[in-house]
Coordinates of C-alpha atoms in Angstrom, one line a residue:
X983 CA 5.4 33.4 118.2
X984 CA 8.6 31.3 118.1
X985 CA 10.9 34.0 119.7
X986 CA 8.3 34.8 122.3
X987 CA 7.8 31.2 123.3
X988 CA 11.6 30.7 123.4
X989 CA 11.9 33.8 125.7
X990 CA 9.2 32.4 128.1
X991 CA 10.8 29.0 128.2
X992 CA 14.2 30.6 129.0
X993 CA 12.7 32.7 131.8
X994 CA 11.1 29.6 133.3
X995 CA 14.4 27.7 133.0
X996 CA 16.3 30.6 134.5
X997 CA 14.0 30.8 137.5
X998 CA 14.4 27.0 138.1
X999 CA 18.2 27.2 137.8
X1000 CA 18.6 30.2 140.1
X1001 CA 16.0 31.9 142.3
X1002 CA 17.8 35.3 141.9
X1003 CA 16.9 35.3 138.2
X1004 CA 13.2 36.2 138.8
X1005 CA 13.8 39.1 141.1
X1006 CA 12.7 42.6 140.0
X1007 CA 16.3 44.0 140.4
X1008 CA 17.7 41.3 138.1
X1009 CA 14.9 41.9 135.5
X1010 CA 15.6 45.6 135.5
X1011 CA 19.3 44.9 135.1
X1012 CA 18.7 42.6 132.2
X1013 CA 16.4 45.1 130.4
X1014 CA 18.8 48.0 131.1
X1015 CA 21.7 46.1 129.5
X1016 CA 19.4 45.1 126.7
X1017 CA 18.6 48.8 125.9
X1018 CA 21.9 49.5 124.1
X1019 CA 21.9 46.6 121.8
X1020 CA 18.1 46.8 121.5
X1021 CA 18.1 50.3 120.2
X1022 CA 20.8 49.5 117.7
X1023 CA 18.9 46.4 116.7
X1024 CA 15.8 48.4 115.9
X1025 CA 17.9 50.4 113.3
X1026 CA 19.5 47.2 112.1
X1027 CA 16.1 45.8 111.4
X1028 CA 15.5 48.4 108.7
X1029 CA 18.8 47.8 107.1
X1030 CA 18.4 44.0 107.0
X1031 CA 14.8 44.1 105.8
X1032 CA 16.0 46.4 102.9
X1033 CA 18.6 43.7 102.0
X1034 CA 21.6 45.3 103.6
X1035 CA 23.9 44.6 106.5
X1036 CA 26.1 46.7 108.8
X1037 CA 29.1 45.1 110.5
X1038 CA 30.5 48.3 111.9
X1039 CA 28.0 49.4 114.6
X1040 CA 30.1 48.4 117.6
X1041 CA 33.2 50.2 116.2
X1042 CA 30.9 53.2 115.3
X1043 CA 29.6 53.4 118.8
X1044 CA 33.1 53.3 120.2
X1045 CA 34.3 56.1 118.0
X1046 CA 31.2 58.2 118.7
X1047 CA 31.7 57.7 122.5
X1048 CA 35.4 58.7 122.2
X1049 CA 34.6 61.8 120.1
X1050 CA 31.8 62.7 122.4
X1051 CA 34.0 62.5 125.5
X1052 CA 36.9 64.3 123.8
X1053 CA 34.6 67.1 122.6
X1054 CA 33.0 67.5 126.1
X1055 CA 36.3 67.6 127.9
X1056 CA 37.6 70.3 125.5
X1057 CA 34.4 72.4 126.0
X1058 CA 34.9 72.1 129.8
X1059 CA 38.2 73.9 129.4
X1060 CA 36.5 76.9 127.9
X1061 CA 35.8 78.2 124.4
X1062 CA 37.6 81.5 123.5
X1063 CA 38.1 82.2 127.2
X1064 CA 34.4 81.7 127.9
X1065 CA 33.4 78.9 130.3
X1066 CA 30.3 77.0 129.3
X1067 CA 27.8 75.7 131.9
X1068 CA 28.2 71.9 132.5
X1069 CA 24.6 71.2 131.5
X1070 CA 25.2 73.0 128.2
X1071 CA 28.3 70.9 127.5
X1072 CA 26.4 67.7 128.2
X1073 CA 23.6 68.7 125.9
X1074 CA 26.0 69.7 123.1
X1075 CA 27.8 66.3 123.6
X1076 CA 24.5 64.4 123.3
X1077 CA 23.6 66.3 120.1
X1078 CA 27.1 65.7 118.7
X1079 CA 26.7 61.9 119.2
X1080 CA 23.5 61.7 117.4
X1081 CA 24.7 63.9 114.5
X1082 CA 27.9 61.8 114.2
X1083 CA 25.8 58.7 114.0
X1084 CA 23.7 60.2 111.2
X1085 CA 26.8 61.3 109.3
X1086 CA 28.5 57.9 109.6
X1087 CA 25.2 56.3 108.4
X1088 CA 25.1 58.8 105.5
X1089 CA 28.6 57.8 104.5
X1090 CA 27.7 54.2 104.5
X1091 CA 24.6 54.8 102.4
X1092 CA 26.5 56.9 99.8
X1093 CA 29.2 54.3 99.4
X1094 CA 26.6 51.6 99.0
X1095 CA 24.2 53.4 96.7
X1096 CA 26.3 55.8 94.7
X1097 CA 29.6 53.8 94.9
X1098 CA 27.9 50.5 94.1
X1099 CA 29.9 48.7 96.8
X1100 CA 28.5 45.8 98.6
X1101 CA 27.3 46.7 102.2
X1102 CA 29.3 43.8 103.6
X1103 CA 32.6 45.3 102.2
X1104 CA 31.8 48.9 103.1
X1105 CA 30.9 48.2 106.7
X1106 CA 33.7 45.6 107.1
X1107 CA 36.1 48.4 106.0
X1108 CA 34.6 51.0 108.3
X1109 CA 34.6 48.5 111.2
X1110 CA 38.4 48.7 111.2
X1111 CA 38.6 52.4 110.4
X1112 CA 36.3 53.5 113.2
X1113 CA 38.1 51.5 115.9
X1114 CA 41.5 52.5 114.6
X1115 CA 40.6 56.2 114.9
X1116 CA 39.4 55.8 118.4
X1117 CA 42.6 54.0 119.3
X1118 CA 44.5 56.9 117.8
X1119 CA 42.4 59.5 119.6
X1120 CA 42.8 57.7 122.9
X1121 CA 46.5 57.0 122.3
X1122 CA 45.9 53.3 122.8
X1123 CA 44.4 53.9 126.3
X1124 CA 41.1 55.3 127.5
X1125 CA 39.3 58.6 127.1
X1126 CA 37.7 59.6 130.4
X1127 CA 35.0 62.1 130.9
X1128 CA 35.7 65.0 133.3
X1129 CA 34.6 64.3 136.8
X1130 CA 32.1 67.2 137.1
X1131 CA 30.6 66.3 133.7
X1132 CA 30.4 62.6 134.6
X1133 CA 28.5 63.4 137.8
X1134 CA 26.0 65.6 135.9
X1135 CA 25.7 63.1 133.0
X1136 CA 25.4 59.9 135.1
X1137 CA 21.6 60.1 135.7
X1138 CA 21.0 59.5 132.0
X1139 CA 22.0 55.9 132.7
X1140 CA 21.4 55.5 136.4
X1141 CA 18.2 57.5 137.0
X1142 CA 14.8 55.8 137.1
X1143 CA 11.4 57.1 136.0
X1144 CA 8.3 55.5 137.6
X1145 CA 10.6 52.9 139.1
X1146 CA 12.1 51.9 135.7
X1147 CA 15.6 52.8 134.6
X1148 CA 15.8 55.6 132.0
X1149 CA 17.5 53.6 129.3
X1150 CA 14.6 51.2 129.2
X1151 CA 12.2 54.0 128.6
X1152 CA 14.3 55.2 125.7
X1153 CA 14.5 51.7 124.3
X1154 CA 10.7 51.5 124.5
X1155 CA 10.2 54.8 122.7
X1156 CA 12.7 53.9 119.9
X1157 CA 11.0 50.5 119.5
X1158 CA 7.5 52.0 119.2
X1159 CA 8.7 54.7 116.8
X1160 CA 10.5 52.0 114.7
X1161 CA 7.3 49.9 114.6
X1162 CA 5.2 52.8 113.6
X1163 CA 7.7 53.8 110.8
X1164 CA 8.0 50.2 109.5
X1165 CA 4.3 49.3 109.6
X1166 CA 2.4 52.5 109.2
X1167 CA 4.3 54.6 106.8
X1168 CA 5.1 54.6 103.1
X1169 CA 8.8 54.6 103.9
X1170 CA 8.4 51.4 105.8
X1171 CA 6.5 49.7 103.0
X1172 CA 9.2 50.8 100.6
X1173 CA 11.9 49.3 102.8
X1174 CA 10.1 45.9 102.7
X1175 CA 9.5 46.1 99.0
X1176 CA 13.1 46.8 98.2
X1177 CA 14.2 43.9 100.4
X1178 CA 11.7 41.6 98.6
X1179 CA 12.8 42.6 95.1
X1180 CA 14.9 45.6 94.4
X1181 CA 14.5 45.6 90.6
X1182 CA 10.7 45.4 90.8
X1183 CA 10.8 48.3 93.3
X1184 CA 12.7 50.4 90.8
X1185 CA 10.1 49.6 88.1
X1186 CA 7.4 50.7 90.6
X1187 CA 9.1 54.1 90.8
X1188 CA 10.3 53.6 94.4
X1189 CA 13.4 55.8 95.1
X1190 CA 15.5 52.8 96.0
X1191 CA 18.8 54.6 96.6
X1192 CA 17.2 57.2 98.8
X1193 CA 15.4 54.6 100.9
X1194 CA 18.5 52.5 101.3
X1195 CA 20.6 55.5 102.2
X1196 CA 17.9 56.5 104.8
X1197 CA 18.0 53.1 106.4
X1198 CA 21.7 53.4 107.1
X1199 CA 21.2 57.0 108.4
X1200 CA 18.4 55.7 110.7
X1201 CA 20.7 52.9 112.0
X1202 CA 23.5 55.5 112.6
X1203 CA 21.1 57.7 114.6
X1204 CA 20.1 54.6 116.7
X1205 CA 23.8 53.9 117.3
X1206 CA 24.2 57.5 118.4
X1207 CA 21.3 57.2 120.8
X1208 CA 22.6 54.0 122.3
X1209 CA 26.0 55.6 122.8
X1210 CA 24.5 58.5 124.6
X1211 CA 23.0 56.1 127.0
X1212 CA 26.1 54.0 127.3
X1213 CA 28.8 56.7 128.0
X1214 CA 27.5 57.7 131.5
X1215 CA 27.6 54.1 132.6
X1216 CA 31.4 54.1 132.8
X1217 CA 32.3 57.6 131.8
X1218 CA 35.0 56.4 129.4
X1219 CA 35.8 55.0 126.0
X1220 CA 38.5 52.5 125.2
X1221 CA 39.5 50.5 122.0
X1222 CA 37.4 47.6 123.3
X1223 CA 34.2 49.7 123.8
X1224 CA 31.3 48.2 121.8
X1225 CA 33.2 45.1 121.0
X1226 CA 31.0 42.5 119.3
X1227 CA 27.9 44.8 119.4
X1228 CA 27.4 44.1 115.7
X1229 CA 27.2 40.4 116.4
X1230 CA 24.6 41.0 119.2
X1231 CA 22.5 43.4 117.1
X1232 CA 22.4 41.1 114.1
X1233 CA 21.6 38.2 116.3
X1234 CA 18.7 40.0 117.9
X1235 CA 17.3 40.9 114.5
X1236 CA 17.5 37.4 113.1
X1237 CA 16.4 35.7 116.3
X1238 CA 13.4 38.0 116.2
X1239 CA 12.3 36.6 112.8
X1240 CA 13.7 39.1 110.3
X1241 CA 14.7 37.3 107.1
X1242 CA 18.4 37.6 106.4
X1243 CA 17.6 37.8 102.7
X1244 CA 15.5 40.9 103.4
X1245 CA 11.9 41.8 102.7
X1246 CA 10.4 40.6 105.9
X1247 CA 10.7 41.5 109.6
X1248 CA 9.0 42.9 112.7
X1249 CA 10.3 45.4 115.3
X1250 CA 8.5 43.5 118.1
X1251 CA 10.4 40.4 117.0
X1252 CA 13.7 42.3 117.2
X1253 CA 12.8 43.6 120.7
X1254 CA 12.0 40.0 121.9
X1255 CA 15.2 38.7 120.2
X1256 CA 17.4 41.3 122.0
X1257 CA 15.8 40.5 125.4
X1258 CA 16.1 36.7 124.7
X1259 CA 19.9 37.1 124.0
X1260 CA 20.3 39.2 127.2
X1261 CA 18.4 36.5 129.2
X1262 CA 20.7 33.8 127.9
X1263 CA 23.7 35.9 128.9
X1264 CA 22.2 36.6 132.3
X1265 CA 21.5 32.9 133.0
X1266 CA 25.1 32.0 132.1
X1267 CA 26.2 34.7 134.6
X1268 CA 24.0 33.4 137.4
X1269 CA 24.7 29.7 136.8
X1270 CA 27.7 27.5 136.0
X1271 CA 26.2 25.6 133.0
X1272 CA 29.0 26.9 130.8
X1273 CA 31.6 29.6 131.1
X1274 CA 30.5 33.2 130.7
X1275 CA 33.4 33.7 128.3
X1276 CA 31.4 31.6 125.8
X1277 CA 28.6 34.2 125.5
X1278 CA 29.8 35.3 122.1
X1279 CA 30.0 31.6 121.0
X1280 CA 26.4 31.1 122.1
X1281 CA 25.3 34.1 120.1
X1282 CA 27.2 33.0 117.1
X1283 CA 25.6 29.5 117.3
X1284 CA 22.2 31.2 117.5
X1285 CA 22.8 33.2 114.4
X1286 CA 24.0 30.2 112.4
X1287 CA 21.0 28.1 113.7
X1288 CA 18.5 30.7 112.7
X1289 CA 20.1 31.3 109.3
X1290 CA 19.9 27.5 108.8
X1291 CA 16.2 27.5 109.6
X1292 CA 15.6 30.5 107.3
X1293 CA 17.5 29.0 104.4
X1294 CA 14.2 28.3 102.5
X1295 CA 12.6 31.7 103.1
X1296 CA 12.5 34.4 100.4

């Protein structure tokens, strides 16, 4: 109940500080911007519950966005003299993004389970690798989606369904699916068991390596989905795309009550944590309490504070 009560208190405070905060348009804006980090945070929840961590999700999203745009622009120029329909190109680009996310997650999982390398080291290394490759692909500048494709693709971010932006619906579906997998499947129970005690899980005949590898693939797929929703927002990818997304995703998970040591966590808590952090950012944007440039500092303080409060949990 802690994160939920905190969110309610923040909403009340935001309304008192600025009347614009409680408007429907502002709430939809907050939830839409939450969707990207929220979807990634759902996948991150599985990784952290299993006792792992991923510091590369922001750079991974940036590289996926860059590859996606580069691939779609190349297809728009024709394949073997054959021109593809714009809708076909967009669909292929979306599929590529999700497959790339799964592949990157698979690489992380293999290095961690088969290579016996700590998750922190693996993902710290790929954090730099992913962003460096995007910078190389963009030649230090920006990769911009072809105008015709951008117009066709833009509804994925800007369209509404039953009055609610499309990204919010996808966030909701991913969160529900994540909650079902974590709480209602054998895989979810194994994830929690491994995070609680990996050695005992091995004695219990749980396929520890397979489960851990699967959590990183699941996170990669979530990063791919978030990127698919993010690209039509600006229609471009730069070396700063996805900057500090890993901080926001981890913050959302720990604020939502997931134990940093693993073994315990809830998807609903992560969802509330992601919204709570977005509300803090939104309040800072609407008021002049502190500079908006200190958003990352606030999130960092939140992570440290929650870790301090969790220090006795096992």
